[in-house]
Coordinates of C-alpha atoms and ligand atoms in Angstrom, one line a residue:
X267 CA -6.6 -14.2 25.4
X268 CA -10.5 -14.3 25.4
X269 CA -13.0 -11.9 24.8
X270 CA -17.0 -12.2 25.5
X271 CA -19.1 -10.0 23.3
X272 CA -22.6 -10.2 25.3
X273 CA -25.7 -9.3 25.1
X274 CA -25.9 -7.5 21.8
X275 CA -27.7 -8.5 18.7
X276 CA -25.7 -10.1 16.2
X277 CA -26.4 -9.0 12.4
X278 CA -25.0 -10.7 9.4
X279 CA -25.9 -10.6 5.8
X280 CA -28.3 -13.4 6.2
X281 CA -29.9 -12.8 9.8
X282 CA -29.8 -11.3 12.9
X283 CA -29.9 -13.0 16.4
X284 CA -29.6 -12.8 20.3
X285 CA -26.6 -14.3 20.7
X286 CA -22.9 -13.9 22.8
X287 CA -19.7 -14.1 20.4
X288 CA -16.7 -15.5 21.8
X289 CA -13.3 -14.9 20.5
X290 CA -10.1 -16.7 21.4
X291 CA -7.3 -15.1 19.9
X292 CA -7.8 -13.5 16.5
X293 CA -10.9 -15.6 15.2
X294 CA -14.8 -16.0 16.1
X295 CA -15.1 -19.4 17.9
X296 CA -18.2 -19.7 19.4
X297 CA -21.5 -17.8 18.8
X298 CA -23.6 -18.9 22.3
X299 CA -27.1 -18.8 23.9
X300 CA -26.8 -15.6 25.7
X301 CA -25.7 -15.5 29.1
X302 CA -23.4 -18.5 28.9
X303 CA -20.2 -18.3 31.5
X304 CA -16.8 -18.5 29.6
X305 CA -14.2 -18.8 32.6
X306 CA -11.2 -16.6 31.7
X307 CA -12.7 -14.6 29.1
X308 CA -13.2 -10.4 29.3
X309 CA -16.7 -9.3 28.7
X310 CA -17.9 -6.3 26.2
X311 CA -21.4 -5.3 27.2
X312 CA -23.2 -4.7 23.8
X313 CA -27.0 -4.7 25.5
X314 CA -28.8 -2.3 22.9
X315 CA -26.2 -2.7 20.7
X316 CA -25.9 -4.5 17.0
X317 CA -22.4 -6.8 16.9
X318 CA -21.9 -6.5 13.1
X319 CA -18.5 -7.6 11.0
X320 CA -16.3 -4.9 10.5
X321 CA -16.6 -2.9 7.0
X322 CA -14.6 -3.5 4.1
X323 CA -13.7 -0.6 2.1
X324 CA -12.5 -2.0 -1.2
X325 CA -12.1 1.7 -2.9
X326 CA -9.5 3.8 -0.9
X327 CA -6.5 5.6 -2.6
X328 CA -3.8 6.3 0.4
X329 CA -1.5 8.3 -0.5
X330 CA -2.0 8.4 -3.9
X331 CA 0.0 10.6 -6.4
X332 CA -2.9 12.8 -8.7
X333 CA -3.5 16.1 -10.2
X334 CA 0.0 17.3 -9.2
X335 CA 0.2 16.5 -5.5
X336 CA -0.6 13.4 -3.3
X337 CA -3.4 12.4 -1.3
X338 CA -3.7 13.5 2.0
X339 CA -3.6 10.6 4.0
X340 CA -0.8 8.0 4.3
X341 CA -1.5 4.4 4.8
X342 CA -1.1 5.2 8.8
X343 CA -3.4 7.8 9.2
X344 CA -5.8 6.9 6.4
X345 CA -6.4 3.4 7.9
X346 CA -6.8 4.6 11.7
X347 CA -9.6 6.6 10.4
X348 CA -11.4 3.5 8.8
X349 CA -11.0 1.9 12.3
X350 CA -12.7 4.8 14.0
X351 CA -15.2 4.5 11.7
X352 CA -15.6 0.5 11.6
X353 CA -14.1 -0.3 8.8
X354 CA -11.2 -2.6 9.4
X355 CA -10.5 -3.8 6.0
X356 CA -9.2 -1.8 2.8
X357 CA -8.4 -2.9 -0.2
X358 CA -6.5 0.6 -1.8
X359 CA -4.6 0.8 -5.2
X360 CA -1.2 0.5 -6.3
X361 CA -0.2 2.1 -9.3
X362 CA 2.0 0.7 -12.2
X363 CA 3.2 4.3 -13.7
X364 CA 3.7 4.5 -17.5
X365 CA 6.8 3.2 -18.1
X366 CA 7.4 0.8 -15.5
X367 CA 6.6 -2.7 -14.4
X368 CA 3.1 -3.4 -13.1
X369 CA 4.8 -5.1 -10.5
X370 CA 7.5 -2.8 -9.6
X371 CA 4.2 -0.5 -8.7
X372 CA 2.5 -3.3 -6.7
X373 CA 6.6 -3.7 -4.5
X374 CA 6.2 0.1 -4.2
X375 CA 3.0 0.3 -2.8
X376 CA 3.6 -2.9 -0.3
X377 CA 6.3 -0.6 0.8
X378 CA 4.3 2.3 1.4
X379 CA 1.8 0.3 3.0
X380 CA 3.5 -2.7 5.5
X381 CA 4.0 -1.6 8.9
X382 CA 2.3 1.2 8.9
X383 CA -1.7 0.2 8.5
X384 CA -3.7 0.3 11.9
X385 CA -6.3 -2.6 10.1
X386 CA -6.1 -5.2 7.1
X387 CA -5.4 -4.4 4.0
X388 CA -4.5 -5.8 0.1
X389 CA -4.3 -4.1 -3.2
X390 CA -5.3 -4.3 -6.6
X391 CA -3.1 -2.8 -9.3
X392 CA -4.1 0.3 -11.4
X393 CA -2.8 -0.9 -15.0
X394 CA -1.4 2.4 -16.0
X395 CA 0.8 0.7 -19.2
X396 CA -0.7 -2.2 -21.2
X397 CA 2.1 -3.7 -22.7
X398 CA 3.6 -7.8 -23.6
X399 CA 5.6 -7.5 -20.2
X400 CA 2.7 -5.7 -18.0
X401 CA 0.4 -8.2 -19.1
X402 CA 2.6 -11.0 -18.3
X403 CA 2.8 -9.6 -14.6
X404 CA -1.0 -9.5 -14.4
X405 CA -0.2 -13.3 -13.9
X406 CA 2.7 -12.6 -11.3
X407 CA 0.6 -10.4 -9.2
X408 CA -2.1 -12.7 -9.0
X409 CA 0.6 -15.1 -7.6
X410 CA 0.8 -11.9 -4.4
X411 CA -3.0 -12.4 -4.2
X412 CA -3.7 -9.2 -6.4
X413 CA -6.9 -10.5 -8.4
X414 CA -8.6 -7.6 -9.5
X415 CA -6.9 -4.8 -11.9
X416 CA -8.4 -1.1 -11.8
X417 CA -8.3 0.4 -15.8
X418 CA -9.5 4.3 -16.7
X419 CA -11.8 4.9 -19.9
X420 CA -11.3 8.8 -18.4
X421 CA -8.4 11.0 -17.2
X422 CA -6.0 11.0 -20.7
X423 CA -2.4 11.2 -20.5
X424 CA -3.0 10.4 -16.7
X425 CA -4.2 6.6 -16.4
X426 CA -6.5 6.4 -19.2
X427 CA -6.2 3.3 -21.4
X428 CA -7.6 3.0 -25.4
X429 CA -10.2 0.4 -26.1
X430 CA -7.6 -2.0 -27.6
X431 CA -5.3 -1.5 -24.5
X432 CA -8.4 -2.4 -22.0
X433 CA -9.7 -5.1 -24.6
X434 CA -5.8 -6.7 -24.2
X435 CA -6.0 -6.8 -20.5
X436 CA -9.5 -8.3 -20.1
X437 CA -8.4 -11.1 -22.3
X438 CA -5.7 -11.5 -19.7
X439 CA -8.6 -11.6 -16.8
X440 CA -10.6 -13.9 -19.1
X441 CA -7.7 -16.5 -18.9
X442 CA -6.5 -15.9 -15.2
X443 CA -9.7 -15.2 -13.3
X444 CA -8.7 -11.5 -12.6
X445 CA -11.9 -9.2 -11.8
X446 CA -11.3 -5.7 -14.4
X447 CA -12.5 -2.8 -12.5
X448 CA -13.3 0.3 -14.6
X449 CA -13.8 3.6 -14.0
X450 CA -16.2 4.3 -16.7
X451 CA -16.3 8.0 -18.1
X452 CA -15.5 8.8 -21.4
X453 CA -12.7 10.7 -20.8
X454 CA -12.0 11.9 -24.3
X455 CA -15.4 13.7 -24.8
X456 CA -15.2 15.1 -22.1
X457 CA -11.8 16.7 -22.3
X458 CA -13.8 18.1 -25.4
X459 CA -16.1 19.5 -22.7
X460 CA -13.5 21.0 -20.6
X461 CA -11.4 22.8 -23.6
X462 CA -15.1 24.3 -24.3
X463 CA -16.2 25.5 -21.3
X464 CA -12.6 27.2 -20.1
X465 CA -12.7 28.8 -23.6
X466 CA -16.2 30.2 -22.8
X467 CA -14.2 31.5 -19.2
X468 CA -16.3 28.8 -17.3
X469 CA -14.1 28.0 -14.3
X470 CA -15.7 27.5 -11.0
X471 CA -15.7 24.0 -9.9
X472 CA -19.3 23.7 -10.9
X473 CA -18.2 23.1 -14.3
X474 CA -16.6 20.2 -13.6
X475 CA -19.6 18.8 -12.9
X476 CA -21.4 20.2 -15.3
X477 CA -19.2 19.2 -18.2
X478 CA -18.4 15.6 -17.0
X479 CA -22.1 14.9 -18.4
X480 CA -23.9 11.1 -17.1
X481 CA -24.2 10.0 -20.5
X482 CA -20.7 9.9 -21.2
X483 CA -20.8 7.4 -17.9
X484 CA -23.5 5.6 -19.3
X485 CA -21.6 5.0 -23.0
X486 CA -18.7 4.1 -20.7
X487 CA -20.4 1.5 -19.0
X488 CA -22.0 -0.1 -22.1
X489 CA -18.7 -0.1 -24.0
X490 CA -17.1 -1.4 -21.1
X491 CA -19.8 -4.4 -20.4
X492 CA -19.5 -5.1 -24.3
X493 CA -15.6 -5.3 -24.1
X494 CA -15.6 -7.1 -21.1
X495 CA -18.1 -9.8 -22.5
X496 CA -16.7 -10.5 -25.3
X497 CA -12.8 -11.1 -23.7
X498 CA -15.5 -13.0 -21.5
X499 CA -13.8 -11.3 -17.9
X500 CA -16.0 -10.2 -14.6
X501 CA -16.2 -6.8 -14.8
X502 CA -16.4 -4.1 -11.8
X503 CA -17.8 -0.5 -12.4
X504 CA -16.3 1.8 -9.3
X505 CA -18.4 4.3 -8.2
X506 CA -21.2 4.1 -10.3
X507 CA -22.9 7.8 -10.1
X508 CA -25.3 8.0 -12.9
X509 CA -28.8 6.3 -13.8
X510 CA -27.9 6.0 -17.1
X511 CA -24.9 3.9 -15.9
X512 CA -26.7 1.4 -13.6
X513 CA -29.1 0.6 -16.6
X514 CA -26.5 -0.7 -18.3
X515 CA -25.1 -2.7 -15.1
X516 CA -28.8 -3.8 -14.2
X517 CA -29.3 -5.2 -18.0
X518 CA -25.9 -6.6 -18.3
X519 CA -26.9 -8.6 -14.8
X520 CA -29.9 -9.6 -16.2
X521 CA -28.2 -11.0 -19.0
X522 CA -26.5 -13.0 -16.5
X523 CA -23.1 -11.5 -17.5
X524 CA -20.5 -11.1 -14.6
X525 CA -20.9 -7.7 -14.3
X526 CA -21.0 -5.5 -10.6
X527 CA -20.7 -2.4 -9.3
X528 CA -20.2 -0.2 -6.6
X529 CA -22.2 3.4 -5.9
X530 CA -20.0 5.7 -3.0
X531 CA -21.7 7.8 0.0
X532 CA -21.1 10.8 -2.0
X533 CA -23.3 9.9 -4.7
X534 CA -25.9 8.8 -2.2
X535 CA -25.8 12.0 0.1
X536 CA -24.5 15.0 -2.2
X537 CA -25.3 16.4 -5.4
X538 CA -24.2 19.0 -8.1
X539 CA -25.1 21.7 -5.7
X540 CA -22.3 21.2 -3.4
X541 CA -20.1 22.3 -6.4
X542 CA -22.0 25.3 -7.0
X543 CA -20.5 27.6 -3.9
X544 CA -17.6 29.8 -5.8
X545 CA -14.4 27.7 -5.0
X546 CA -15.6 26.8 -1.9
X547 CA -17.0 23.9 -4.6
X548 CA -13.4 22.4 -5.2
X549 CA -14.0 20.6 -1.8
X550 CA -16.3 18.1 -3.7
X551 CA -14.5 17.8 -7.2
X552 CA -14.3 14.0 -7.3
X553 CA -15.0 12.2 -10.7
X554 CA -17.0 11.0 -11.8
X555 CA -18.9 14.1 -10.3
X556 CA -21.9 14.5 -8.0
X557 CA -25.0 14.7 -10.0
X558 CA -27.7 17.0 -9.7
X559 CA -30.5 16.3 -7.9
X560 CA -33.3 16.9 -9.9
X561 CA -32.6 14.2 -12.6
X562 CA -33.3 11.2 -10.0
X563 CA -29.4 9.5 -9.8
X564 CA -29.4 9.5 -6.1
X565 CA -33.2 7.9 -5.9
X566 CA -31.9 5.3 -8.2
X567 CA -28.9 4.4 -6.5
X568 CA -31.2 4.0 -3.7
X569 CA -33.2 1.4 -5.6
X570 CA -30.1 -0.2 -7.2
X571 CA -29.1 -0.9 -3.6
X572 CA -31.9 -2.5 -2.8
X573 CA -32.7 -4.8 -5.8
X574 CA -28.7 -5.9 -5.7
X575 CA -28.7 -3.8 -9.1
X576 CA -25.8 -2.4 -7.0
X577 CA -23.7 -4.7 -4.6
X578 CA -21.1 -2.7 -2.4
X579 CA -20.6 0.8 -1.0
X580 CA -16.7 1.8 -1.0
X581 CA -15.9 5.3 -0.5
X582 CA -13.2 6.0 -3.5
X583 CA -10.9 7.7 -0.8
X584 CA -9.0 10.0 -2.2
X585 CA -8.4 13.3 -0.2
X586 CA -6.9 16.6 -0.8
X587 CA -6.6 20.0 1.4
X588 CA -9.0 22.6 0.9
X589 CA -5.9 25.1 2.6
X590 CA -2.4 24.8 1.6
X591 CA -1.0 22.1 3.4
X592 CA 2.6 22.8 5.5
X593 CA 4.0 19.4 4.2
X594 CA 1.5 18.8 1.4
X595 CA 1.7 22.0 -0.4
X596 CA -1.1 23.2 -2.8
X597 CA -3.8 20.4 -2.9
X598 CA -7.6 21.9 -3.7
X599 CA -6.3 25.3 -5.0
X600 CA -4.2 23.9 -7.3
X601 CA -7.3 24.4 -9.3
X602 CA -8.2 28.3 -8.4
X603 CA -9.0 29.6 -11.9
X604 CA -9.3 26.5 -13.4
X605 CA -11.0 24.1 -12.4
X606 CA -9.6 20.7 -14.7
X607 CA -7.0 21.3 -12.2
X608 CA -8.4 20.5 -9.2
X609 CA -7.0 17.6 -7.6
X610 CA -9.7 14.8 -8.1
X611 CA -11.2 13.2 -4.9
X612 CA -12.8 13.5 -1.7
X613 CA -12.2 11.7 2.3
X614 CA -14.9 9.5 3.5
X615 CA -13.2 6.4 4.3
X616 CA -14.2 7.5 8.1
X617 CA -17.6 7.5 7.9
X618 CA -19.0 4.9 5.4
X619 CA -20.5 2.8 7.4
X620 CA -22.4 5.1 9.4
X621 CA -23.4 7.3 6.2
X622 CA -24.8 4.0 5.2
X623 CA -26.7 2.7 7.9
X624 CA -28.4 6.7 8.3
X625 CA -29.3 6.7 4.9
X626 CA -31.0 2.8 4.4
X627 CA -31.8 2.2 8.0
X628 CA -32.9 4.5 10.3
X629 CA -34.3 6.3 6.5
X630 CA -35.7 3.1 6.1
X631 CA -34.2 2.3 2.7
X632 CA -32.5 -0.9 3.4
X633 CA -33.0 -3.7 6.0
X634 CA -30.2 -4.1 8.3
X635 CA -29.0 -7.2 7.4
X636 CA -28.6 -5.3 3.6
X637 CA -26.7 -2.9 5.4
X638 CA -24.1 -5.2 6.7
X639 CA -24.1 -7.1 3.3
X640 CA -23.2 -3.8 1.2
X641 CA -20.5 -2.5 3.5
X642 CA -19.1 -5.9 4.4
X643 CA -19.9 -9.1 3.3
X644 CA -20.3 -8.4 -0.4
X645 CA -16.9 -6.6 -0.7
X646 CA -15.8 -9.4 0.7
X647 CA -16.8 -12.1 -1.6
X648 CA -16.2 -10.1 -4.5
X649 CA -12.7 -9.9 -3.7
X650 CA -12.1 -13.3 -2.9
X651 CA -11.7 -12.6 1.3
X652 CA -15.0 -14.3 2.5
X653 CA -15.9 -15.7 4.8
X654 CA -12.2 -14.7 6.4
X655 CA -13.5 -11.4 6.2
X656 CA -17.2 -10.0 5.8
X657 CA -19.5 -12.2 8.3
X658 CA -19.0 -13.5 12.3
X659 CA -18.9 -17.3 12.2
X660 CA -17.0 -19.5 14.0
X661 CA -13.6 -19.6 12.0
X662 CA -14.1 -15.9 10.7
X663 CA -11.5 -13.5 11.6
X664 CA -12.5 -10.9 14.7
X665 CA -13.0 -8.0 13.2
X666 CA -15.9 -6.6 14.9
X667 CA -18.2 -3.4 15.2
X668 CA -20.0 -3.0 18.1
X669 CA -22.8 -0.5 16.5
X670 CA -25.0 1.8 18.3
X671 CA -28.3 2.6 17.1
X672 CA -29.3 5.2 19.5
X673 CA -26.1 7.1 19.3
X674 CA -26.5 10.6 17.3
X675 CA -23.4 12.2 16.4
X676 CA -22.5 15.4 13.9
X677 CA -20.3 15.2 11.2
X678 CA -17.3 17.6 11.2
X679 CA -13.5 18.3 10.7
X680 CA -13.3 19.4 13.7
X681 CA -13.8 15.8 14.7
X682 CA -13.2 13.5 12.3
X683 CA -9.4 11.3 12.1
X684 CA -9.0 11.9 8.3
X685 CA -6.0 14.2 7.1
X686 CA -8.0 16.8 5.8
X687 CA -9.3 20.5 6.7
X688 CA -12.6 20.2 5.7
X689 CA -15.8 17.3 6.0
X690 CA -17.8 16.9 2.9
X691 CA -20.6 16.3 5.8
X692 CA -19.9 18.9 8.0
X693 CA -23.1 19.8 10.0
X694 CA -24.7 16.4 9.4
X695 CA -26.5 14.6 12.3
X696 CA -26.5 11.2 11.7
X697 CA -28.0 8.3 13.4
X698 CA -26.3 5.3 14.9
X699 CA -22.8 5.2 15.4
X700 CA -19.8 2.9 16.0
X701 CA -19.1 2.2 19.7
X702 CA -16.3 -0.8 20.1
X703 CA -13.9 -2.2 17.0
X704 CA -11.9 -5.7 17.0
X705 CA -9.6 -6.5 14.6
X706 CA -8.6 -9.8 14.4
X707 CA -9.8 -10.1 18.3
X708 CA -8.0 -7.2 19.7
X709 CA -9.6 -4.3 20.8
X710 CA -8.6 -1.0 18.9
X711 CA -11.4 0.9 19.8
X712 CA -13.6 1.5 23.2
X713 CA -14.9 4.2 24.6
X714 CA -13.8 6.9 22.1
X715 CA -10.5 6.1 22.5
X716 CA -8.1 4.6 20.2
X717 CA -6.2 1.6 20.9
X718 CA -4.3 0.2 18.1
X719 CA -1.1 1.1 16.5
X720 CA 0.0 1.4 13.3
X721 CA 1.6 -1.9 12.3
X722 CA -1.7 -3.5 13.8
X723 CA -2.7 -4.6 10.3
X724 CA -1.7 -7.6 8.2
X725 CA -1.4 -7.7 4.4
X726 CA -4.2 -9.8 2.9
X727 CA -3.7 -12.1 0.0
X728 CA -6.6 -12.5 -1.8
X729 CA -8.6 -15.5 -3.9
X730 CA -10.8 -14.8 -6.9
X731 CA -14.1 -12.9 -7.1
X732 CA -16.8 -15.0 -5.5
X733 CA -19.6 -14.5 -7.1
X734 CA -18.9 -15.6 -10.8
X735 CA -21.5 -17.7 -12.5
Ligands
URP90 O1 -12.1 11.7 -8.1 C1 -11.7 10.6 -7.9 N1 -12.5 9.6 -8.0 N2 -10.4 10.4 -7.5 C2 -9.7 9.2 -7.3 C3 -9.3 8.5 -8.5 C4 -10.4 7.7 -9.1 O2 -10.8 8.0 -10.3 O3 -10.8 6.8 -8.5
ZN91 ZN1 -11.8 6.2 -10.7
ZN92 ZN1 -10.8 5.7 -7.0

């Protein structure tokens, strides 16, 4: 089975050019002079239209148990919403619960996840208990292709790890190759925060964001950059929200450390505001939180784009009901009177890659070609898929958006594919929008239908990070 891709303008990371892509069976094989006759093969019109490699999403959380319920999305309809929004990678996270192997979590999460994914998918493993026998597994799991291990300075007595604990695991990375991902907020001050601002009969969601202060992301970082240099291990930030946080990444990098990070669509787009409507807020509790405005985070995550300060958008999928939910339960309301106990997250793995290209390209932040290499071919070589994943060249797998610039479309929950009640977008117009999705060469998406099935995506094994110098 052959498939044409004509007409259309092919972008990559490093170019963009007139040029007809055929695929035979699941992978790229041929980029031709357009126009060229390919006897068999079925033809995708893409005149007007930008053939890009499908997004990676290396930040999702499917199903994930938190703040007293579970994510709203299973692997199924979770990934089916990627597709439909031209992502047709994830990379999600399996959790090793306190108390049990690391890789008893990693078995669970495989079993959550095979058969049931409508696009590619791995894992990396949430370290959740740092003992002899966990870090011993770290070893094991890279054996399953796991490379990269997620740790939390924040959330104690959830998955929060000490500095000795983190220090012990990124001397594991240091000898193995293993990327440490952190989420960087110092979680202990700022449960000092939280005690002080419920006792002053603070609330509303907007505390949340008010207490979770960027400095306390910022001291994260640093200590986290030290730790990580002196076990001598690549180190990931996850969504990076704060200025005083991507200092720290940019002089790490200029150090020459192996130090990256990732900013999210809600940092780029929202801002403490959103948390500031009554409860109505609890719809955009994620941590660490949206940042107000005024203080210049989202101008400089912007920037940090552009200079490479920052390297990959993810969208740190993690969503909850806003209204009880008849299987689901209390999810958002949990936290009605208090808001420490809102569920923690927000969906967006639908609309990343359209959030993105509105806000660098047709905002004219970003060149196209950076557009494709933050949502694609970056998370892609940092996690040790490239150039399987991430680009179109001839051996690449087929997983490809067929991109519309002229589309416009609105944002809303009335038509999105996630499992949730509510958009954090709702209203928004944006410009440009996915058409036509391949993965692997077969067509799961075309004229705004869906055409895959769950089952349709394949377990990825993955190397090491890429980029280390
Ligand atoms: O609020 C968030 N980010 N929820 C998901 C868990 C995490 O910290 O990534
Ligand atoms: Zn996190
Ligand atoms: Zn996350």
């Amino acid at each position: 089975m052959s498939t044409l891709i004509t007409n259309g303008t092919v972008i990559t990371h490093a170019g963009r050019q007139e040029a007809d892509v055929l695929v035979e069976g699941e992978k790229v094989t041929a980029l031709l002079a357009p126009g060229t006759a390919i006897e068999g093969a079925e033809a995708i019109d893409a005149a007007g239209k930008y053939v890009v490699p499908g997004g990676l999403d290396v930040h999702t959380h499917m199903e994930l148990p938190f703040g007293g319920t579970f994510a709203s999305d299973s692997f199924e309809t979770g990934t089916r919403a990627a597709a439909w929004g031209g992502t047709t990678t994830i990379i999600d996270f399996a959790v090793q619960a306190k108390g049990q192997g690391l890789m008893d979590g990693y078995e669970a999460w495989r079993a959550k996840a095979d058969g049931n994914c409508a696009i590619d998918y791995g894992f990396h493993v949430i370290v959740g208990d740092v003992n002899e026998q966990s870090l011993k597994e770290m070893d094991i799991a890279m054996g399953e292709g796991v490379t990269s291990f997620k740790m939390f300075m924040a959330y104690p007595g959830v998955f929060y790890s000490t500095d000795g604990e983190i220090f012990q695991a990124m001397q594991k990375a240091s000898e193995n190759g293993a990327t440490i991902m952190m989420h960087a907020e110092n979680g202990i001050a700022i449960d000092v925060l939280i005690a002080q601002a419920l006792a002053r009969g603070e609330t509303d969601p907007l505390y949340h964001g008010v207490v979770r202060k960027s400095i306390l992301e910022g001291e994260a970082t640093h200590r986290a950059i030290r730790l990580a240099e002196l076990a001598g291990c690549p180190l990931y930030i996850v969504h990076l929200s704060a200025l005083e946080a991507l200092a720290e990444v940019t002089n790490a990098r200029d150090d020459g450390l192996n130090v990256f990070a990732e900013t999210c669509p809600q940092y780029l787009f929202l801002s403490l505001d959103d948390l500031g409507n009554g409860f109505e807020g609890a719809k955009y509790v994620c941590s660490p939180p949206l940042r107000d405005r005024a203080e210049g985070h989202q101008e400089a995550l912007w920037s940090g784009l552009a200079t490479n300060d920052l390297q990959v958008v993810s969208t740190d999928h993690c969503p909850f009901c806003f209204e009880d939910h008849p299987e689901l339960g209390r999810q958002k309301r949990l936290g009605e009177g208090d808001f420490s106990k809102i569920p923690n997250g927000l969906p967006g793995v639908e609309h990343r890659v359209e959030l993105v290209y509105h806000g660098a390209v047709a905002e004219e932040r970003l060149t196209l070609e950076r557009w494709v290499e933050v949502c694609a071919t970056t998370p892609a070589r940092m996690f040790g898929l490239y150039p399987q994943k991430g680009t179109i060249a001839v051996g690449s797998d087929a997983d490809i958006v067929i991109f519309d610039p002229a589309k416009r479309h609105t944002l809303s929950a009335d038509t999105h594919h996630m499992r949730t009640d509510y958009s954090c977008y709702e209203g928004l117009e944006v410009s440009g929008g996915v058409d036509t999705v391949l993965s692997r060469g077969k067509l799961i998406l075309a004229d705004n239908e869906y055409l895959g099935k769950k089952g349709d995506g394949r377990y990825l094994p993955r190397d090491l990070n890429q980029y280390l110098v």
